[in-house]
Short mmCIF file of C-alpha atoms in Angstrom, two decimals:
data_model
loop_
_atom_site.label_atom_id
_atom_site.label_comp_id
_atom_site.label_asym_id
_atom_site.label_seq_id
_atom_site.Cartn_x
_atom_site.Cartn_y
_atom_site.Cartn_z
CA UNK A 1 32.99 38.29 6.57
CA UNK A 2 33.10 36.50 9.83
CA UNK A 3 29.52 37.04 10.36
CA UNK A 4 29.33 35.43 6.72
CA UNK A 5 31.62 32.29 7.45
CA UNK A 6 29.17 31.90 11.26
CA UNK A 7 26.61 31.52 9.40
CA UNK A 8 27.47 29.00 6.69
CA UNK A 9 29.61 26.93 9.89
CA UNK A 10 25.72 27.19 11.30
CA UNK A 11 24.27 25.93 8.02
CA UNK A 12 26.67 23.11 7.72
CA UNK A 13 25.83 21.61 11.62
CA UNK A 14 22.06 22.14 10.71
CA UNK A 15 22.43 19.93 7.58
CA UNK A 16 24.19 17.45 9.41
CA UNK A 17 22.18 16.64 11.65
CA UNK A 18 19.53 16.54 9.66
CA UNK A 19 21.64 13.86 7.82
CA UNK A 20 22.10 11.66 10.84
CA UNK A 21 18.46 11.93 11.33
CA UNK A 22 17.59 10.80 8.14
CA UNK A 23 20.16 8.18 7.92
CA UNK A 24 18.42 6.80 11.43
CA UNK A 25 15.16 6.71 9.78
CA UNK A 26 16.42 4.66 6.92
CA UNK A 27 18.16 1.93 8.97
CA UNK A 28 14.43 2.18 11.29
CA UNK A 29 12.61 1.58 7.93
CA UNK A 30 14.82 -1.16 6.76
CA UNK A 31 14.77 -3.00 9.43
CA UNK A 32 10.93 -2.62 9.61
CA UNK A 33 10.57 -3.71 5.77
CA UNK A 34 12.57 -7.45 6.30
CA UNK A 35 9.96 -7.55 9.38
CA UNK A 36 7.10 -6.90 7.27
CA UNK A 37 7.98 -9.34 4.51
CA UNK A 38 8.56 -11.78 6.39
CA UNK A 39 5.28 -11.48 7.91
CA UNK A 40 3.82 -11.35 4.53
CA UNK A 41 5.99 -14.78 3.77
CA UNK A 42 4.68 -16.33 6.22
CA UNK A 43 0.64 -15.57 5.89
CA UNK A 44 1.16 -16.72 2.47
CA UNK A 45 1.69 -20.01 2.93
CA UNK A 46 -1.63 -20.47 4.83
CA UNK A 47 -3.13 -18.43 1.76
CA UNK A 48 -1.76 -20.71 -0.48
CA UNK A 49 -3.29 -23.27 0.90
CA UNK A 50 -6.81 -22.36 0.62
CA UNK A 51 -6.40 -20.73 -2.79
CA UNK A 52 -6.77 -24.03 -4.97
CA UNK A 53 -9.94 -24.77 -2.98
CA UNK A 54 -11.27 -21.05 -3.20
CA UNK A 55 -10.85 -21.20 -7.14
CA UNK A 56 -13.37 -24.07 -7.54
CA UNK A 57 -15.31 -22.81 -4.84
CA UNK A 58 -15.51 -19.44 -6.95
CA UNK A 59 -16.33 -21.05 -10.05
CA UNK A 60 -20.11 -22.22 -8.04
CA UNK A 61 -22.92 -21.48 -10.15
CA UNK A 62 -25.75 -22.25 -7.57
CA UNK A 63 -27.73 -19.98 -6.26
CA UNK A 64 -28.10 -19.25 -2.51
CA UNK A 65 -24.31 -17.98 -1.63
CA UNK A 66 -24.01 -14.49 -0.23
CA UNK A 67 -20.51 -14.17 -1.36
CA UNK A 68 -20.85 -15.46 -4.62
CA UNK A 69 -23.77 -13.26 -5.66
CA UNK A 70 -23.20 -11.42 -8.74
CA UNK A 71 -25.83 -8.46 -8.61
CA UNK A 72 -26.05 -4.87 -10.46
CA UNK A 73 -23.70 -2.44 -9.40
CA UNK A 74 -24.81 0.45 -7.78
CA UNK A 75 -22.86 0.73 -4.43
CA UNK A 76 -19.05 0.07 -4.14
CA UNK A 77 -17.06 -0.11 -1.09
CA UNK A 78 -13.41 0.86 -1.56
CA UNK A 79 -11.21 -0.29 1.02
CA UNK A 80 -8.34 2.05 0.77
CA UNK A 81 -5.21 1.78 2.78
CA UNK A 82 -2.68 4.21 2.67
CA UNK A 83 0.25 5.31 6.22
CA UNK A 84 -0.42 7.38 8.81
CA UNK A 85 1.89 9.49 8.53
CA UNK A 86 4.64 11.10 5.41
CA UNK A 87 7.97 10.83 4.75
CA UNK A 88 7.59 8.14 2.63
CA UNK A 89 7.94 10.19 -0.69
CA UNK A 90 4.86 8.88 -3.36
CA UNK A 91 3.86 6.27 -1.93
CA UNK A 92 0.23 8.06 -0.58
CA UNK A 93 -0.26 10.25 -3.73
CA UNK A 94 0.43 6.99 -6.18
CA UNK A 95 -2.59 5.34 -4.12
CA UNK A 96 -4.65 7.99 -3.99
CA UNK A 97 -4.08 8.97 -7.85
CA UNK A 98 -4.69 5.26 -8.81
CA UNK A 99 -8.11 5.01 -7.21
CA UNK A 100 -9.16 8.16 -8.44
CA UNK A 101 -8.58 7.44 -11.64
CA UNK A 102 -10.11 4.14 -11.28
CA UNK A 103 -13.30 5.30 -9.46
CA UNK A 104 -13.98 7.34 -11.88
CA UNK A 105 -14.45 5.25 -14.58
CA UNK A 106 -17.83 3.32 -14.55
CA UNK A 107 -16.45 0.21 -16.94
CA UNK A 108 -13.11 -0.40 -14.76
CA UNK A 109 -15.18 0.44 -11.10
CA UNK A 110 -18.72 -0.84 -11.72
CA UNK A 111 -18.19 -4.39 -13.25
CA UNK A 112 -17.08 -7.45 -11.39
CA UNK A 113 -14.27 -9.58 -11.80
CA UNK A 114 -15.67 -12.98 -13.24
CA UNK A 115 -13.93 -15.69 -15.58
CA UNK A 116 -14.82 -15.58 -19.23
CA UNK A 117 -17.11 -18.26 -18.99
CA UNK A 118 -19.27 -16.52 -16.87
CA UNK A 119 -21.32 -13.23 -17.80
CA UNK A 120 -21.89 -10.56 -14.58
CA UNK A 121 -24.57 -7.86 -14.77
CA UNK A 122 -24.32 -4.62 -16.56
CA UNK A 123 -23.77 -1.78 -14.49
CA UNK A 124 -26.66 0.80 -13.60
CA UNK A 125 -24.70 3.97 -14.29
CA UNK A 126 -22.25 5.57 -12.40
CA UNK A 127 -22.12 3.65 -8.76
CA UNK A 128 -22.00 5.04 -5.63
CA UNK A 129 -18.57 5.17 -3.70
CA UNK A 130 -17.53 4.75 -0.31
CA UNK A 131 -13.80 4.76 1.49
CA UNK A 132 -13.13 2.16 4.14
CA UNK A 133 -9.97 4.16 5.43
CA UNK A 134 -7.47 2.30 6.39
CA UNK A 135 -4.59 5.10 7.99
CA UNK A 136 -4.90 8.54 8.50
CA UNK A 137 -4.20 9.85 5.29
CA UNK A 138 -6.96 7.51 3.05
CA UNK A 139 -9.19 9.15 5.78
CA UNK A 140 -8.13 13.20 4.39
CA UNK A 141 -7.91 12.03 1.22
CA UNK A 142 -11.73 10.81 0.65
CA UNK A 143 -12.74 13.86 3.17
CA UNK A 144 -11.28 16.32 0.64
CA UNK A 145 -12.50 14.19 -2.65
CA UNK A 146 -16.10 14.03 -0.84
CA UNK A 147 -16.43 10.61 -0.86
CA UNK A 148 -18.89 8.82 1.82
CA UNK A 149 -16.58 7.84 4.61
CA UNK A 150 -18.23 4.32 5.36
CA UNK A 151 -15.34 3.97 8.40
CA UNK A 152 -11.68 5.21 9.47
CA UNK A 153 -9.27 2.53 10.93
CA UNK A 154 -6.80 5.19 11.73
CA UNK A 155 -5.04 3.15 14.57
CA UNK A 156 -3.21 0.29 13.02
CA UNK A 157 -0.45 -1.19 14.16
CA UNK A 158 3.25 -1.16 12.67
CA UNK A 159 2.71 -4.76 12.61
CA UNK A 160 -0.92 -5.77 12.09
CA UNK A 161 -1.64 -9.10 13.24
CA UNK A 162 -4.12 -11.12 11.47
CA UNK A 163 -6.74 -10.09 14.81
CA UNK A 164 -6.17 -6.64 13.89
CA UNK A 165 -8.00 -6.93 10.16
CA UNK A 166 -10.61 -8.83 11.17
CA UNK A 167 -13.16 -5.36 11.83
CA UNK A 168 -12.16 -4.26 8.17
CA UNK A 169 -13.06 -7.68 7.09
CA UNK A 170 -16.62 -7.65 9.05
CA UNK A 171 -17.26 -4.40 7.39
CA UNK A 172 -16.73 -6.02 4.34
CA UNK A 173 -18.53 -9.21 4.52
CA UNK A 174 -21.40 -7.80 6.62
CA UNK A 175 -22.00 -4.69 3.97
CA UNK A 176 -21.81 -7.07 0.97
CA UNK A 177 -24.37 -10.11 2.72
CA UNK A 178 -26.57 -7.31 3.82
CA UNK A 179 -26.38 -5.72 0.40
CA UNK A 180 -25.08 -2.43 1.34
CA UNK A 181 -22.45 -2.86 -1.44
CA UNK A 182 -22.56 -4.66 -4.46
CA UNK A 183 -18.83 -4.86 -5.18
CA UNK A 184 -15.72 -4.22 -2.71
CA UNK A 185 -11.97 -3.87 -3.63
CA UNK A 186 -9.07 -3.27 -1.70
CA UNK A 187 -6.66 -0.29 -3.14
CA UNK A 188 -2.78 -0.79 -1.94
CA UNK A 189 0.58 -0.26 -2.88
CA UNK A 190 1.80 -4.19 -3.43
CA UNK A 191 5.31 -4.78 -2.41
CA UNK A 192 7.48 -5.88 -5.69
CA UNK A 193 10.73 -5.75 -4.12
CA UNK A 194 13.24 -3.05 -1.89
CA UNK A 195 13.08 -0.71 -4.38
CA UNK A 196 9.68 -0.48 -6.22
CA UNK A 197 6.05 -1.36 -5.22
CA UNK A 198 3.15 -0.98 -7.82
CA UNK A 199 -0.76 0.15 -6.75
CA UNK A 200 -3.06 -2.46 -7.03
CA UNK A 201 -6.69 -2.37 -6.64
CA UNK A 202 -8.64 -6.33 -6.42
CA UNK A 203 -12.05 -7.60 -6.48
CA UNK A 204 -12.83 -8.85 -2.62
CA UNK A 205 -16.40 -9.64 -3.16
CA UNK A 206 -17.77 -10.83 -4.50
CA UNK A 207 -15.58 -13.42 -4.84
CA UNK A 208 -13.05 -13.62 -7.50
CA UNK A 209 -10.44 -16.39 -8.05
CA UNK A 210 -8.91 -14.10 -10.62
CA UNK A 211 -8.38 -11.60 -7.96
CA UNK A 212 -7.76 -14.11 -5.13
CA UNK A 213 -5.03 -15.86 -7.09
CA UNK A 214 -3.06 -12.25 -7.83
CA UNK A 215 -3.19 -10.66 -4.41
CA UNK A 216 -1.62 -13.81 -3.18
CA UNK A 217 1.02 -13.17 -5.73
CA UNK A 218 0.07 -15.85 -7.86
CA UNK A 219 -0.61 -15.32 -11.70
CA UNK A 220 -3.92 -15.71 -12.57
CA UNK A 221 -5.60 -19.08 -13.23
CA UNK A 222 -8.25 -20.23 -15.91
CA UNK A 223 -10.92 -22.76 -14.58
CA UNK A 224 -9.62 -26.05 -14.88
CA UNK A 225 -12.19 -27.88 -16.94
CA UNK A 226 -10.34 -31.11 -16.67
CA UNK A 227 -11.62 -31.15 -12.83
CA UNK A 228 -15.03 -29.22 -12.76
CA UNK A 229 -16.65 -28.74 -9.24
CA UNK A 230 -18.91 -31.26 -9.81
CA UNK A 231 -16.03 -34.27 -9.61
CA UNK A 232 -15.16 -33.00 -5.74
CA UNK A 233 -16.75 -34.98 -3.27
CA UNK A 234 -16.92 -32.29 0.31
CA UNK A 235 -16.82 -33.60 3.65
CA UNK A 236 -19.39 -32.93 5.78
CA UNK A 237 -20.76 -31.10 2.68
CA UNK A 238 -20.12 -28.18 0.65
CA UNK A 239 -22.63 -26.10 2.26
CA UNK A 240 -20.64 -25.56 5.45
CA UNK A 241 -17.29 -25.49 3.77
CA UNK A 242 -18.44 -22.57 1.32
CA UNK A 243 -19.81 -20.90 5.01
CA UNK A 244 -16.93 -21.57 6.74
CA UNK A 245 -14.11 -21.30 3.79
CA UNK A 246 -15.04 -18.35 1.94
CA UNK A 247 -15.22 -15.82 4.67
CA UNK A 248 -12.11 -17.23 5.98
CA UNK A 249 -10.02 -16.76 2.59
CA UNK A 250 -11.81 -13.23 2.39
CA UNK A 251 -9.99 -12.53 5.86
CA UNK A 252 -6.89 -13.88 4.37
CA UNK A 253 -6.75 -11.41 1.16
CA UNK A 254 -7.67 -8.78 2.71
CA UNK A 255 -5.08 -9.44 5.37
CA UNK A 256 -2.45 -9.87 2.82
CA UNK A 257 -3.14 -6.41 1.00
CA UNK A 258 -2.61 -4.70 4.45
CA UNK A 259 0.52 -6.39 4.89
CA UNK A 260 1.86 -6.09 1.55
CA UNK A 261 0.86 -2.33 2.09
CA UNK A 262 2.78 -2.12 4.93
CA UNK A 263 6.14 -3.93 3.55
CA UNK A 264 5.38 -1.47 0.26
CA UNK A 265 4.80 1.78 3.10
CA UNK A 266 8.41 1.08 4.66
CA UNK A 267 10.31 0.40 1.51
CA UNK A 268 8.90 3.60 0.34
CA UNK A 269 9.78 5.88 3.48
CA UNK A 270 13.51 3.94 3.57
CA UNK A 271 14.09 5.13 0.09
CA UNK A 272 12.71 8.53 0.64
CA UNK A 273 15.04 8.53 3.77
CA UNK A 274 18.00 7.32 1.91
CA UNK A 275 17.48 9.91 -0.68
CA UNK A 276 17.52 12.69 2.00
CA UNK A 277 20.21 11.71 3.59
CA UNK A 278 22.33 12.00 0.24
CA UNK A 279 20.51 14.95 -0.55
CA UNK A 280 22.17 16.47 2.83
CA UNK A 281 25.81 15.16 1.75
CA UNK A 282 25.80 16.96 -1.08
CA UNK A 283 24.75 19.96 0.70
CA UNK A 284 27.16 19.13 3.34
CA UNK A 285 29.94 18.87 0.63
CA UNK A 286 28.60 22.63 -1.14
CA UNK A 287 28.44 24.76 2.26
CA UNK A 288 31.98 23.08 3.31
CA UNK A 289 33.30 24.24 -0.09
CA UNK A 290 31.91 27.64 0.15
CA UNK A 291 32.65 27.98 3.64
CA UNK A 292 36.83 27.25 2.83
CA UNK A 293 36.25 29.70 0.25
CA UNK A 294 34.85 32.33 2.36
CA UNK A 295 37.52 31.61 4.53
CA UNK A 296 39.96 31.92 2.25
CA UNK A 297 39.19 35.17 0.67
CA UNK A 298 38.96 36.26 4.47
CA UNK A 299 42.60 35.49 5.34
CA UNK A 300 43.80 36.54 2.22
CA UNK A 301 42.19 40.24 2.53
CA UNK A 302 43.62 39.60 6.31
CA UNK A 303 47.06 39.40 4.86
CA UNK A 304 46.61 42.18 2.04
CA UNK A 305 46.13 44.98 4.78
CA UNK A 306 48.96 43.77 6.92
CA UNK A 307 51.17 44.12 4.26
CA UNK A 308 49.73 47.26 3.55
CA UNK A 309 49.92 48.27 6.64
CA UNK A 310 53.60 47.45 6.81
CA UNK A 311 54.60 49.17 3.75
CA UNK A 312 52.32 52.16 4.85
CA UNK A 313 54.42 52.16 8.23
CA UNK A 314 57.98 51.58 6.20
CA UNK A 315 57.28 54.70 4.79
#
């Protein structure tokens, strides 16, 4: 029996520790979450302000602008950004089931994003994909599902600045002027609030204001007919701004996926931390009981034999 109650006493010291541990990891991932949202805050403001421009910009029916280019899908770039590293419960699997599920399909994969005024080609069959990997485990996951790996960024930051996106975003913006892909979308977890985040997979390029508008948390816009593109009047002239604005904003959205995917990334591992922790009180609370049970059934088989004993002896 002693050997018995060691052994649970062993159990219960293991658990607890791996309660404080988890508990510290919860606090880390809180405190890592308000840091992340508030970096997301903040980037939105400067997204907010180029998003009334971008949707009349988007709505540009000339000919002649590489991000505006509606063409046949046949190549799609999925920039996929998932953590480095688990303990953060569903959060990778969600992602990764989301995109499959939406790769797969040729209406919901191969078709752009365009208003309802405006008619995009039909795709050509089944498209091709390729992963931009952003973390570790976007990398495994396309390596297992066989997609084409078109590049791993597998060192990011906690805290990605707005410098550390910008090679994703020449990938992007290079591949699609150069016609190496005839669509891209970003796949992320989207921070809703502490407790939930939802996956969300948006047009990048080309262009959408649809898609612009909603990864900036906005709800999605209809062209506003009472001001058509034609009534703006551009300084020095729309040619440069679409040149120098559009990549820009492109930067921006892809920017704010990443950090909503971070903000979503420690919300999810804080939860998944919280709900360990409680997991070990409980098992805390079950080895203490059957450890003073154990103990009791010890002392009172202790206390049977001396009495035994003594009546043996009185005889």
């Amino acid at each position: 029996m002693a050997n018995n109650t060691r052994d649970i006493k062993n159990k219960i010291e293991s658990v607890e520790n791996t309660k404080q541990m988890t508990r510290a990891m919860e606090m880390v991932s809180a405190a890592k979450m308000k840091r992340a949202t508030e970096v997301e805050e903040q980037a939105r403001l400067y997204s907010k302000l180029g998003l009334e421009l971008m949707e009349h910009l988007g709505y540009i029916d000339e000919p002649g602008y590489d991000l505006l280019e509606l063409r046949p899908v046949e190549d799609v770039l999925v920039i996929l950004v998932s953590s480095d590293r688990g303990l953060c419960g569903s959060y990778n699997s969600d992602i990764f089931n989301k995109t499959k599920k939406v790769v797969s399909n040729k209406e919901l994969i191969a078709r752009h994003r365009v208003p309802a005024d405006r008619s995009a080609p039909d795709p050509n069959g089944m498209p091709n994909i390729n992963i931009a990997a952003v973390g570790k485990k976007s990398a495994n996951f396309a390596q297992k599902n066989d997609y084409d790996i078109s590049a791993v960024f597998d060192s990011m930051p906690e805290d990605p600045t707005f410098e550390d996106i910008l090679p994703i975003s020449e990938l992007a913006l290079q591949g699609y002027k150069e016609k190496d892909y005839d669509r891209i979308v970003v796949s992320y977890a989207h921070f809703e609030n502490t407790m939930s985040n939802t996956v969300k997979i948006r047009q990048v390029l080309p262009i959408s204001p649809k898609d612009l508008a909603a990864v900036l948390d906005q709800e999605d816009r209809e062209k506003n007919e009472e001001f058509p593109i034609e009534t703006y009047i551009f300084e020095p002239n729309i040619e440069e701004i679409v040149e120098t604005v559009m990549p820009r904003m492109v930067e921006v959205e892809i920017y704010q996926a990443i950090i909503n995917a971070v903000a979503s990334e420690h919300s999810s591992r804080m939860i998944a931390m919280k709900n360990a922790k409680e997991n070990a009180e409980e098992k805390v609370e079950e080895l203490t009981l059957t450890y003073n049970q154990a103990r009791q059934r010890a002392i009172t088989r202790e206390i049977s034999e001396i009495s035994a004993g003594a009546e043996a002896l009185g005889e």
